[in-house]
mmCIF file of C-alpha atoms and ligand atoms in Angstrom:
data_model
loop_
_atom_site.group_PDB
_atom_site.id
_atom_site.type_symbol
_atom_site.label_atom_id
_atom_site.label_comp_id
_atom_site.label_asym_id
_atom_site.label_seq_id
_atom_site.Cartn_x
_atom_site.Cartn_y
_atom_site.Cartn_z
ATOM 1 C CA UNK E 1 -67.742 -27.348 -291.048
ATOM 2 C CA UNK E 2 -69.803 -25.664 -288.379
ATOM 3 C CA UNK E 3 -71.310 -22.399 -289.624
ATOM 4 C CA UNK E 4 -72.322 -21.514 -286.051
ATOM 5 C CA UNK E 5 -70.874 -18.517 -284.283
ATOM 6 C CA UNK E 6 -71.457 -19.801 -280.783
ATOM 7 C CA UNK E 7 -75.005 -19.075 -279.767
ATOM 8 C CA UNK E 8 -74.103 -17.599 -276.386
ATOM 9 C CA UNK E 9 -74.184 -13.827 -276.091
ATOM 10 C CA UNK E 10 -71.092 -11.748 -275.393
ATOM 11 C CA UNK E 11 -69.952 -11.741 -271.770
ATOM 12 C CA UNK E 12 -70.976 -8.517 -269.982
ATOM 13 C CA UNK E 13 -67.380 -7.638 -269.211
ATOM 14 C CA UNK E 14 -66.380 -7.804 -272.876
ATOM 15 C CA UNK E 15 -69.421 -5.788 -273.952
ATOM 16 C CA UNK E 16 -68.496 -3.100 -271.434
ATOM 17 C CA UNK E 17 -64.855 -2.903 -272.550
ATOM 18 C CA UNK E 18 -65.870 -2.820 -276.247
ATOM 19 C CA UNK E 19 -68.346 0.006 -275.570
ATOM 20 C CA UNK E 20 -65.801 1.900 -273.552
ATOM 21 C CA UNK E 21 -63.166 1.478 -276.308
ATOM 22 C CA UNK E 22 -65.423 2.906 -279.026
ATOM 23 C CA UNK E 23 -67.027 5.579 -276.834
ATOM 24 C CA UNK E 24 -63.685 7.038 -275.837
ATOM 25 C CA UNK E 25 -61.783 6.591 -279.137
ATOM 26 C CA UNK E 26 -61.039 9.780 -281.107
ATOM 27 C CA UNK E 27 -63.636 9.938 -283.909
ATOM 28 C CA UNK E 28 -62.557 8.878 -287.409
ATOM 29 C CA UNK E 29 -61.717 11.872 -289.595
ATOM 30 C CA UNK E 30 -63.326 10.591 -292.779
ATOM 31 C CA UNK E 31 -65.986 8.164 -291.622
ATOM 32 C CA UNK E 32 -68.684 9.352 -294.061
ATOM 33 C CA UNK E 33 -66.324 8.961 -297.038
ATOM 34 C CA UNK E 34 -65.343 5.452 -295.888
ATOM 35 C CA UNK E 35 -68.970 4.560 -295.385
ATOM 36 C CA UNK E 36 -69.863 5.822 -298.859
ATOM 37 C CA UNK E 37 -67.008 3.864 -300.488
ATOM 38 C CA UNK E 38 -67.952 0.711 -298.606
ATOM 39 C CA UNK E 39 -71.598 0.941 -299.562
ATOM 40 C CA UNK E 40 -70.759 1.416 -303.252
ATOM 41 C CA UNK E 41 -68.270 -1.476 -303.163
ATOM 42 C CA UNK E 42 -70.663 -3.909 -301.481
ATOM 43 C CA UNK E 43 -73.549 -2.894 -303.777
ATOM 44 C CA UNK E 44 -71.382 -3.470 -306.850
ATOM 45 C CA UNK E 45 -70.043 -6.798 -305.649
ATOM 46 C CA UNK E 46 -73.195 -8.273 -304.180
ATOM 47 C CA UNK E 47 -74.648 -8.553 -307.687
ATOM 48 C CA UNK E 48 -74.182 -11.839 -309.503
ATOM 49 C CA UNK E 49 -70.767 -12.868 -310.772
ATOM 50 C CA UNK E 50 -70.259 -14.191 -314.331
ATOM 51 C CA UNK E 51 -70.790 -17.702 -313.011
ATOM 52 C CA UNK E 52 -74.249 -16.808 -311.685
ATOM 53 C CA UNK E 53 -73.639 -16.839 -307.924
ATOM 54 C CA UNK E 54 -72.922 -13.736 -305.822
ATOM 55 C CA UNK E 55 -69.319 -12.533 -305.749
ATOM 56 C CA UNK E 56 -67.358 -13.608 -302.708
ATOM 57 C CA UNK E 57 -65.890 -10.681 -300.795
ATOM 58 C CA UNK E 58 -62.945 -10.948 -298.411
ATOM 59 C CA UNK E 59 -61.708 -8.332 -295.978
ATOM 60 C CA UNK E 60 -57.937 -8.780 -295.696
ATOM 61 C CA UNK E 61 -56.420 -6.956 -292.714
ATOM 62 C CA UNK E 62 -52.754 -6.216 -293.118
ATOM 63 C CA UNK E 63 -49.829 -4.572 -291.310
ATOM 64 C CA UNK E 64 -49.508 -3.451 -287.711
ATOM 65 C CA UNK E 65 -51.542 -0.988 -285.659
ATOM 66 C CA UNK E 66 -49.816 1.743 -283.653
ATOM 67 C CA UNK E 67 -50.588 2.837 -280.101
ATOM 68 C CA UNK E 68 -50.151 6.599 -279.664
ATOM 69 C CA UNK E 69 -48.665 7.770 -276.378
ATOM 70 C CA UNK E 70 -49.687 11.415 -276.790
ATOM 71 C CA UNK E 71 -52.822 12.984 -278.295
ATOM 72 C CA UNK E 72 -50.666 15.297 -280.403
ATOM 73 C CA UNK E 73 -48.644 12.278 -281.230
ATOM 74 C CA UNK E 74 -44.870 12.413 -281.248
ATOM 75 C CA UNK E 75 -44.280 8.917 -279.906
ATOM 76 C CA UNK E 76 -46.109 5.652 -280.424
ATOM 77 C CA UNK E 77 -45.731 1.904 -279.876
ATOM 78 C CA UNK E 78 -45.470 -0.106 -283.086
ATOM 79 C CA UNK E 79 -44.808 -3.701 -284.143
ATOM 80 C CA UNK E 80 -42.782 -5.569 -286.761
ATOM 81 C CA UNK E 81 -45.506 -6.381 -289.325
ATOM 82 C CA UNK E 82 -44.608 -5.326 -292.891
ATOM 83 C CA UNK E 83 -47.960 -6.156 -294.485
ATOM 84 C CA UNK E 84 -46.343 -8.645 -296.892
ATOM 85 C CA UNK E 85 -48.673 -11.489 -295.859
ATOM 86 C CA UNK E 86 -51.787 -9.389 -296.438
ATOM 87 C CA UNK E 87 -50.558 -7.982 -299.766
ATOM 88 C CA UNK E 88 -49.553 -11.391 -301.152
ATOM 89 C CA UNK E 89 -52.794 -12.993 -299.965
ATOM 90 C CA UNK E 90 -54.825 -10.231 -301.632
ATOM 91 C CA UNK E 91 -53.264 -11.108 -304.994
ATOM 92 C CA UNK E 92 -54.174 -14.794 -304.612
ATOM 93 C CA UNK E 93 -57.723 -13.954 -303.509
ATOM 94 C CA UNK E 94 -58.147 -11.895 -306.714
ATOM 95 C CA UNK E 95 -56.879 -14.819 -308.741
ATOM 96 C CA UNK E 96 -59.551 -16.971 -307.118
ATOM 97 C CA UNK E 97 -62.253 -14.452 -308.143
ATOM 98 C CA UNK E 98 -62.780 -12.688 -304.818
ATOM 99 C CA UNK E 99 -63.396 -8.965 -304.396
ATOM 100 C CA UNK E 100 -61.051 -7.658 -301.703
ATOM 101 C CA UNK E 101 -61.366 -4.960 -299.060
ATOM 102 C CA UNK E 102 -57.715 -4.367 -298.212
ATOM 103 C CA UNK E 103 -57.659 -2.846 -294.721
ATOM 104 C CA UNK E 104 -53.998 -1.942 -294.425
ATOM 105 C CA UNK E 105 -51.507 0.065 -292.419
ATOM 106 C CA UNK E 106 -50.571 3.296 -294.238
ATOM 107 C CA UNK E 107 -47.187 2.908 -295.920
ATOM 108 C CA UNK E 108 -47.121 -0.911 -295.579
ATOM 109 C CA UNK E 109 -46.603 -3.434 -298.394
ATOM 110 C CA UNK E 110 -49.230 -3.230 -301.175
ATOM 111 C CA UNK E 111 -50.618 -5.865 -303.568
ATOM 112 C CA UNK E 112 -48.651 -6.159 -306.830
ATOM 113 C CA UNK E 113 -45.816 -4.024 -305.497
ATOM 114 C CA UNK E 114 -44.150 -6.843 -303.603
ATOM 115 C CA UNK E 115 -41.757 -7.689 -306.406
ATOM 116 C CA UNK E 116 -40.685 -4.175 -307.078
ATOM 117 C CA UNK E 117 -37.154 -3.497 -305.900
ATOM 118 C CA UNK E 118 -36.872 -2.100 -302.408
ATOM 119 C CA UNK E 119 -34.493 0.640 -303.493
ATOM 120 C CA UNK E 120 -35.557 4.118 -304.234
ATOM 121 C CA UNK E 121 -38.576 4.598 -306.469
ATOM 122 C CA UNK E 122 -36.333 6.753 -308.632
ATOM 123 C CA UNK E 123 -34.263 3.679 -309.530
ATOM 124 C CA UNK E 124 -37.190 2.298 -311.582
ATOM 125 C CA UNK E 125 -36.989 5.099 -314.102
ATOM 126 C CA UNK E 126 -34.504 6.828 -316.344
ATOM 127 C CA UNK E 127 -34.604 9.959 -318.411
ATOM 128 C CA UNK E 128 -34.609 9.465 -322.172
ATOM 129 C CA UNK E 129 -32.512 11.703 -324.445
ATOM 130 C CA UNK E 130 -35.611 13.856 -325.044
ATOM 131 C CA UNK E 131 -36.140 14.107 -321.257
ATOM 132 C CA UNK E 132 -39.075 11.649 -321.406
ATOM 133 C CA UNK E 133 -39.418 9.291 -318.459
ATOM 134 C CA UNK E 134 -38.893 5.608 -319.211
ATOM 135 C CA UNK E 135 -38.962 2.496 -317.060
ATOM 136 C CA UNK E 136 -35.426 1.085 -316.682
ATOM 137 C CA UNK E 137 -34.884 -1.882 -318.992
ATOM 138 C CA UNK E 138 -33.826 -4.109 -316.089
ATOM 139 C CA UNK E 139 -37.117 -3.524 -314.249
ATOM 140 C CA UNK E 140 -39.504 -3.134 -317.164
ATOM 141 C CA UNK E 141 -41.071 -6.630 -317.192
ATOM 142 C CA UNK E 142 -41.709 -6.580 -313.470
ATOM 143 C CA UNK E 143 -43.100 -3.021 -313.449
ATOM 144 C CA UNK E 144 -45.389 -3.646 -316.468
ATOM 145 C CA UNK E 145 -46.797 -6.797 -314.863
ATOM 146 C CA UNK E 146 -47.392 -4.995 -311.559
ATOM 147 C CA UNK E 147 -49.196 -2.108 -313.287
ATOM 148 C CA UNK E 148 -51.261 -4.462 -315.490
ATOM 149 C CA UNK E 149 -52.381 -6.720 -312.636
ATOM 150 C CA UNK E 150 -53.163 -3.793 -310.361
ATOM 151 C CA UNK E 151 -55.159 -1.896 -313.008
ATOM 152 C CA UNK E 152 -57.080 -5.021 -313.870
ATOM 153 C CA UNK E 153 -58.212 -5.450 -310.251
ATOM 154 C CA UNK E 154 -59.133 -1.777 -309.923
ATOM 155 C CA UNK E 155 -60.984 -1.614 -313.266
ATOM 156 C CA UNK E 156 -63.047 -4.671 -312.364
ATOM 157 C CA UNK E 157 -64.109 -2.784 -309.226
ATOM 158 C CA UNK E 158 -62.804 -5.616 -307.094
ATOM 159 C CA UNK E 159 -60.351 -3.761 -304.892
ATOM 160 C CA UNK E 160 -61.154 -1.315 -302.129
ATOM 161 C CA UNK E 161 -58.172 -0.046 -300.161
ATOM 162 C CA UNK E 162 -58.850 1.381 -296.701
ATOM 163 C CA UNK E 163 -55.872 2.628 -294.677
ATOM 164 C CA UNK E 164 -55.315 2.818 -290.913
ATOM 165 C CA UNK E 165 -52.468 3.784 -288.637
ATOM 166 C CA UNK E 166 -53.608 3.654 -285.004
ATOM 167 C CA UNK E 167 -55.467 0.939 -283.128
ATOM 168 C CA UNK E 168 -58.363 3.427 -282.800
ATOM 169 C CA UNK E 169 -58.666 3.856 -286.563
ATOM 170 C CA UNK E 170 -58.197 0.152 -287.254
ATOM 171 C CA UNK E 171 -60.964 -1.075 -284.979
ATOM 172 C CA UNK E 172 -63.417 1.634 -286.010
ATOM 173 C CA UNK E 173 -62.899 0.910 -289.708
ATOM 174 C CA UNK E 174 -63.014 -2.857 -289.106
ATOM 175 C CA UNK E 175 -66.405 -2.432 -287.431
ATOM 176 C CA UNK E 176 -67.699 -0.396 -290.398
ATOM 177 C CA UNK E 177 -66.425 -2.980 -292.873
ATOM 178 C CA UNK E 178 -67.897 -5.894 -290.936
ATOM 179 C CA UNK E 179 -71.319 -4.307 -290.549
ATOM 180 C CA UNK E 180 -71.433 -3.341 -294.216
ATOM 181 C CA UNK E 181 -70.474 -6.919 -295.198
ATOM 182 C CA UNK E 182 -73.256 -8.432 -293.086
ATOM 183 C CA UNK E 183 -75.746 -8.548 -296.029
ATOM 184 C CA UNK E 184 -73.311 -10.815 -297.911
ATOM 185 C CA UNK E 185 -73.945 -13.497 -295.279
ATOM 186 C CA UNK E 186 -71.736 -16.561 -295.812
ATOM 187 C CA UNK E 187 -70.264 -15.087 -299.044
ATOM 188 C CA UNK E 188 -68.240 -12.693 -296.872
ATOM 189 C CA UNK E 189 -64.865 -13.683 -295.465
ATOM 190 C CA UNK E 190 -62.489 -12.118 -292.928
ATOM 191 C CA UNK E 191 -58.773 -12.821 -293.105
ATOM 192 C CA UNK E 192 -57.204 -11.202 -290.035
ATOM 193 C CA UNK E 193 -53.513 -11.066 -290.936
ATOM 194 C CA UNK E 194 -52.936 -7.671 -289.284
ATOM 195 C CA UNK E 195 -50.791 -7.546 -286.171
ATOM 196 C CA UNK E 196 -53.211 -5.833 -283.814
ATOM 197 C CA UNK E 197 -52.006 -4.133 -280.631
ATOM 198 C CA UNK E 198 -53.023 -5.924 -277.447
ATOM 199 C CA UNK E 199 -52.520 -2.899 -275.166
ATOM 200 C CA UNK E 200 -53.350 0.773 -275.545
ATOM 201 C CA UNK E 201 -53.546 4.076 -273.724
ATOM 202 C CA UNK E 202 -57.182 5.258 -273.519
ATOM 203 C CA UNK E 203 -57.604 8.587 -275.281
ATOM 204 C CA UNK E 204 -58.885 10.453 -272.222
ATOM 205 C CA UNK E 205 -55.969 9.387 -270.027
ATOM 206 C CA UNK E 206 -53.365 10.136 -272.702
ATOM 207 C CA UNK E 207 -51.041 13.147 -272.386
ATOM 208 C CA UNK E 208 -52.289 15.985 -274.596
ATOM 209 C CA UNK E 209 -48.849 17.284 -275.519
ATOM 210 C CA UNK E 210 -45.417 15.772 -275.972
ATOM 211 C CA UNK E 211 -44.375 13.949 -272.801
ATOM 212 C CA UNK E 212 -41.442 15.826 -271.266
ATOM 213 C CA UNK E 213 -38.285 13.857 -270.580
ATOM 214 C CA UNK E 214 -37.436 16.358 -267.834
ATOM 215 C CA UNK E 215 -40.234 14.762 -265.756
ATOM 216 C CA UNK E 216 -38.010 11.702 -265.194
ATOM 217 C CA UNK E 217 -38.668 8.017 -265.939
ATOM 218 C CA UNK E 218 -41.974 7.316 -267.659
ATOM 219 C CA UNK E 219 -44.519 5.292 -265.748
ATOM 220 C CA UNK E 220 -47.497 4.406 -267.911
ATOM 221 C CA UNK E 221 -50.428 2.016 -267.549
ATOM 222 C CA UNK E 222 -51.746 0.375 -270.694
ATOM 223 C CA UNK E 223 -55.269 -1.026 -270.881
ATOM 224 C CA UNK E 224 -56.054 -4.254 -272.674
ATOM 225 C CA UNK E 225 -57.528 -3.854 -276.175
ATOM 226 C CA UNK E 226 -60.771 -5.865 -276.200
ATOM 227 C CA UNK E 227 -60.545 -8.852 -278.569
ATOM 228 C CA UNK E 228 -62.931 -7.838 -281.297
ATOM 229 C CA UNK E 229 -62.909 -11.263 -282.954
ATOM 230 C CA UNK E 230 -65.771 -12.439 -280.712
ATOM 231 C CA UNK E 231 -67.771 -9.289 -281.382
ATOM 232 C CA UNK E 232 -67.274 -9.662 -285.110
ATOM 233 C CA UNK E 233 -68.418 -13.294 -285.033
ATOM 234 C CA UNK E 234 -71.395 -12.770 -282.759
ATOM 235 C CA UNK E 235 -72.654 -9.325 -283.686
ATOM 236 C CA UNK E 236 -71.089 -7.544 -286.646
ATOM 237 C CA UNK E 237 -71.028 -10.259 -289.319
ATOM 238 C CA UNK E 238 -72.167 -13.537 -287.761
ATOM 239 C CA UNK E 239 -72.484 -15.528 -290.998
ATOM 240 C CA UNK E 240 -69.116 -14.615 -292.512
ATOM 241 C CA UNK E 241 -66.314 -17.158 -292.864
ATOM 242 C CA UNK E 242 -63.591 -16.126 -290.422
ATOM 243 C CA UNK E 243 -59.856 -16.753 -290.390
ATOM 244 C CA UNK E 244 -57.594 -15.390 -287.682
ATOM 245 C CA UNK E 245 -53.846 -15.679 -287.204
ATOM 246 C CA UNK E 246 -51.830 -16.676 -284.175
ATOM 247 C CA UNK E 247 -48.276 -15.446 -283.925
ATOM 248 C CA UNK E 248 -45.933 -16.737 -281.247
ATOM 249 C CA UNK E 249 -42.187 -16.840 -280.666
ATOM 250 C CA UNK E 250 -42.260 -20.092 -278.660
ATOM 251 C CA UNK E 251 -43.009 -23.159 -280.781
ATOM 252 C CA UNK E 252 -44.032 -25.127 -277.669
ATOM 253 C CA UNK E 253 -47.196 -23.111 -277.118
ATOM 254 C CA UNK E 254 -48.139 -22.202 -280.695
ATOM 255 C CA UNK E 255 -50.612 -24.960 -281.519
ATOM 256 C CA UNK E 256 -52.216 -24.917 -278.111
ATOM 257 C CA UNK E 257 -52.807 -21.143 -278.430
ATOM 258 C CA UNK E 258 -54.158 -21.513 -281.959
ATOM 259 C CA UNK E 259 -56.505 -24.230 -280.800
ATOM 260 C CA UNK E 260 -57.710 -22.047 -277.951
ATOM 261 C CA UNK E 261 -58.352 -19.123 -280.330
ATOM 262 C CA UNK E 262 -60.327 -21.410 -282.613
ATOM 263 C CA UNK E 263 -62.674 -22.425 -279.789
ATOM 264 C CA UNK E 264 -62.834 -19.146 -277.878
ATOM 265 C CA UNK E 265 -63.516 -16.909 -280.881
ATOM 266 C CA UNK E 266 -65.400 -19.478 -282.993
ATOM 267 C CA UNK E 267 -62.996 -19.110 -285.917
ATOM 268 C CA UNK E 268 -63.335 -21.370 -288.946
ATOM 269 C CA UNK E 269 -59.565 -21.529 -289.450
ATOM 270 C CA UNK E 270 -56.653 -20.248 -287.354
ATOM 271 C CA UNK E 271 -53.333 -19.812 -289.139
ATOM 272 C CA UNK E 272 -50.518 -20.453 -286.664
ATOM 273 C CA UNK E 273 -47.082 -19.030 -287.379
ATOM 274 C CA UNK E 274 -43.791 -18.470 -285.580
ATOM 275 C CA UNK E 275 -41.860 -15.232 -285.784
ATOM 276 C CA UNK E 276 -38.696 -17.082 -286.868
ATOM 277 C CA UNK E 277 -40.298 -18.914 -289.813
ATOM 278 C CA UNK E 278 -43.586 -17.167 -290.675
ATOM 279 C CA UNK E 279 -42.475 -16.119 -294.151
ATOM 280 C CA UNK E 280 -42.061 -19.694 -295.363
ATOM 281 C CA UNK E 281 -44.252 -21.912 -293.199
ATOM 282 C CA UNK E 282 -47.587 -21.869 -291.391
ATOM 283 C CA UNK E 283 -49.905 -24.411 -289.786
ATOM 284 C CA UNK E 284 -53.572 -24.066 -290.659
ATOM 285 C CA UNK E 285 -55.671 -25.258 -287.735
ATOM 286 C CA UNK E 286 -59.190 -26.347 -288.674
ATOM 287 C CA UNK E 287 -61.995 -28.158 -286.875
ATOM 288 C CA UNK E 288 -60.875 -31.428 -288.442
ATOM 289 C CA UNK E 289 -57.116 -31.299 -288.056
ATOM 290 C CA UNK E 290 -54.074 -29.225 -288.942
ATOM 291 C CA UNK E 291 -52.427 -28.687 -292.302
ATOM 292 C CA UNK E 292 -48.753 -27.736 -292.623
ATOM 293 C CA UNK E 293 -48.069 -25.383 -295.511
ATOM 294 C CA UNK E 294 -44.510 -24.540 -296.609
ATOM 295 C CA UNK E 295 -43.234 -22.574 -299.576
ATOM 296 C CA UNK E 296 -41.343 -24.774 -302.047
ATOM 297 C CA UNK E 297 -38.399 -22.420 -302.500
ATOM 298 C CA UNK E 298 -37.412 -18.815 -302.037
ATOM 299 C CA UNK E 299 -39.335 -17.771 -305.184
ATOM 300 C CA UNK E 300 -42.692 -19.246 -304.223
ATOM 301 C CA UNK E 301 -45.252 -17.788 -301.810
ATOM 302 C CA UNK E 302 -46.608 -19.772 -298.911
ATOM 303 C CA UNK E 303 -49.776 -17.675 -299.378
ATOM 304 C CA UNK E 304 -50.560 -19.361 -302.725
ATOM 305 C CA UNK E 305 -51.280 -22.744 -301.123
ATOM 306 C CA UNK E 306 -52.899 -21.147 -298.057
ATOM 307 C CA UNK E 307 -55.438 -19.273 -300.162
ATOM 308 C CA UNK E 308 -56.200 -22.401 -302.233
ATOM 309 C CA UNK E 309 -57.036 -24.263 -299.027
ATOM 310 C CA UNK E 310 -59.121 -21.379 -297.678
ATOM 311 C CA UNK E 311 -61.088 -20.967 -300.913
ATOM 312 C CA UNK E 312 -61.851 -24.669 -300.840
ATOM 313 C CA UNK E 313 -62.956 -24.486 -297.185
ATOM 314 C CA UNK E 314 -65.090 -21.441 -297.940
ATOM 315 C CA UNK E 315 -66.784 -23.355 -300.796
ATOM 316 C CA UNK E 316 -67.603 -26.202 -298.423
ATOM 317 C CA UNK E 317 -68.946 -23.718 -295.883
ATOM 318 C CA UNK E 318 -71.213 -22.177 -298.550
ATOM 319 C CA UNK E 319 -72.337 -25.613 -299.612
ATOM 320 C CA UNK E 320 -73.337 -26.394 -296.037
ATOM 321 C CA UNK E 321 -75.353 -23.180 -295.869
ATOM 322 C CA UNK E 322 -77.189 -24.090 -299.074
ATOM 323 C CA UNK E 323 -78.030 -27.539 -297.685
ATOM 324 C CA UNK E 324 -79.358 -25.963 -294.490
ATOM 325 C CA UNK E 325 -81.480 -23.449 -296.411
ATOM 326 C CA UNK E 326 -82.923 -26.198 -298.671
ATOM 327 C CA UNK E 327 -83.595 -28.240 -295.528
ATOM 328 C CA UNK E 328 -85.565 -25.343 -294.027
ATOM 329 C CA UNK E 329 -87.679 -24.630 -297.115
HETATM 330 O O1 LIG B 401 -47.103 -8.458 -292.164
HETATM 331 P P1 LIG B 401 -46.020 -9.507 -292.230
HETATM 332 O O2 LIG B 401 -44.653 -8.913 -291.911
HETATM 333 O O3 LIG B 401 -46.027 -10.300 -293.522
HETATM 334 O O4 LIG B 401 -46.305 -10.519 -291.031
HETATM 335 C C1 LIG B 401 -47.451 -11.347 -291.043
HETATM 336 C C2 LIG B 401 -47.890 -11.689 -289.595
HETATM 337 C C3 LIG B 401 -46.801 -12.496 -288.900
HETATM 338 C C4 LIG B 401 -48.165 -10.383 -288.828
HETATM 339 C C5 LIG B 401 -49.213 -12.529 -289.720
HETATM 340 O O5 LIG B 401 -48.911 -13.747 -290.324
HETATM 341 C C6 LIG B 401 -49.835 -12.764 -288.341
HETATM 342 O O6 LIG B 401 -49.522 -13.700 -287.638
HETATM 343 N N1 LIG B 401 -50.770 -11.876 -287.943
HETATM 344 C C7 LIG B 401 -51.421 -11.883 -286.604
HETATM 345 C C8 LIG B 401 -50.469 -11.354 -285.575
HETATM 346 C C9 LIG B 401 -51.134 -11.201 -284.225
HETATM 347 O O7 LIG B 401 -51.604 -10.130 -283.900
HETATM 348 O O8 LIG B 401 -51.251 -12.263 -283.526
HETATM 349 P P2 LIG B 401 -51.957 -12.344 -282.060
HETATM 350 O O9 LIG B 401 -51.695 -13.694 -281.613
HETATM 351 O O10 LIG B 401 -51.475 -11.217 -281.197
HETATM 352 O O11 LIG B 401 -53.516 -12.099 -282.360
HETATM 353 C C10 LIG B 401 -54.327 -13.146 -282.817
HETATM 354 C C11 LIG B 401 -55.531 -12.641 -283.624
HETATM 355 O O12 LIG B 401 -56.359 -11.818 -282.817
HETATM 356 C C12 LIG B 401 -55.104 -11.857 -284.847
HETATM 357 O O13 LIG B 401 -55.764 -12.393 -285.996
HETATM 358 C C13 LIG B 401 -55.584 -10.429 -284.570
HETATM 359 O O14 LIG B 401 -56.144 -9.841 -285.747
HETATM 360 C C14 LIG B 401 -56.661 -10.622 -283.504
HETATM 361 N N2 LIG B 401 -56.679 -9.564 -282.472
HETATM 362 C C15 LIG B 401 -55.554 -9.275 -281.784
HETATM 363 C C16 LIG B 401 -55.612 -8.313 -280.759
HETATM 364 C C17 LIG B 401 -56.852 -7.701 -280.493
HETATM 365 N N3 LIG B 401 -56.945 -6.801 -279.539
HETATM 366 N N4 LIG B 401 -57.934 -8.013 -281.187
HETATM 367 C C18 LIG B 401 -57.887 -8.936 -282.160
HETATM 368 O O15 LIG B 401 -58.907 -9.223 -282.780
#
């Protein structure tokens, strides 16, 4: 597996649109807190694991980004992503011994909460005769397991949750995460399951206040969001193992688009999925062929097999790095 990130530098046009995106984005509210949390997390996890080698760290992106239409935002463009893929994958990465930076949409699906009933939170509990709060008998096994697994990950210091809502927040936090993961070299991994907006309204050309319907039909021009995958591979974290996703609605173009993404953005794996079937089947496109992965039944997760394959690929990638380093010394 080629560890290269494509030696060519970023095209000038892309560099300009990336700079313009970050220069004009509204600044992150809590960037110093995020930076502090990231530094502590990477420091803790870059020390040796029980097995002797450094801990592998994966950044899982999850859920959809919004595109605000007004600075004092009343309306925004959103997408369908629930964050289930990212949450489920996070659980299987933990199982495989990875530390996870879970970069997720606020309010989207969370690891270990996927099995909890969708109904009201209040349905999990009941009042005892002495007014104490108890977990309902019918949900108790599921709730106890969720709490236990979640606490275990948090206590081991292997979970860092970073939320986003808008495309501006998402890309700014992603850049911070990627740059802070750079020292991990090939032990870092990116798993881009988030559904990232392709178009946005630049902050400076956005209406300040609520757009008035009395002004008639709305005519709005959206700029293209620069694809940050190339920047991540070439500049932010060039040695990390990188997986992106390709979502399409037309099965006839899916594999061709995934293949293109693989080459254009120098991804190690592209996971191709169709809107109609993405919950139960995906095609993992690699540099030596494609692998179809399907869930066995409605109770099993397609993510379980996907993560097994990715962990194995990541091991091979690390092995190749070691061989190259030995070769150089
Ligand atoms: O959350 P769920 O409901 O479980 O759904 C999971 C999923 C269907 C969202 C997930 O499996 C998936 O396919 N995620 C990627 C969706 C997507 O944005 O596809 P895309 O073809 O538009 O983008 C391809 C890749 O480029 C993505 O990995 C994205 O992170 C990246 N991208 C996209 C736009 C952009 N401006 N910059 C990017 O880097």
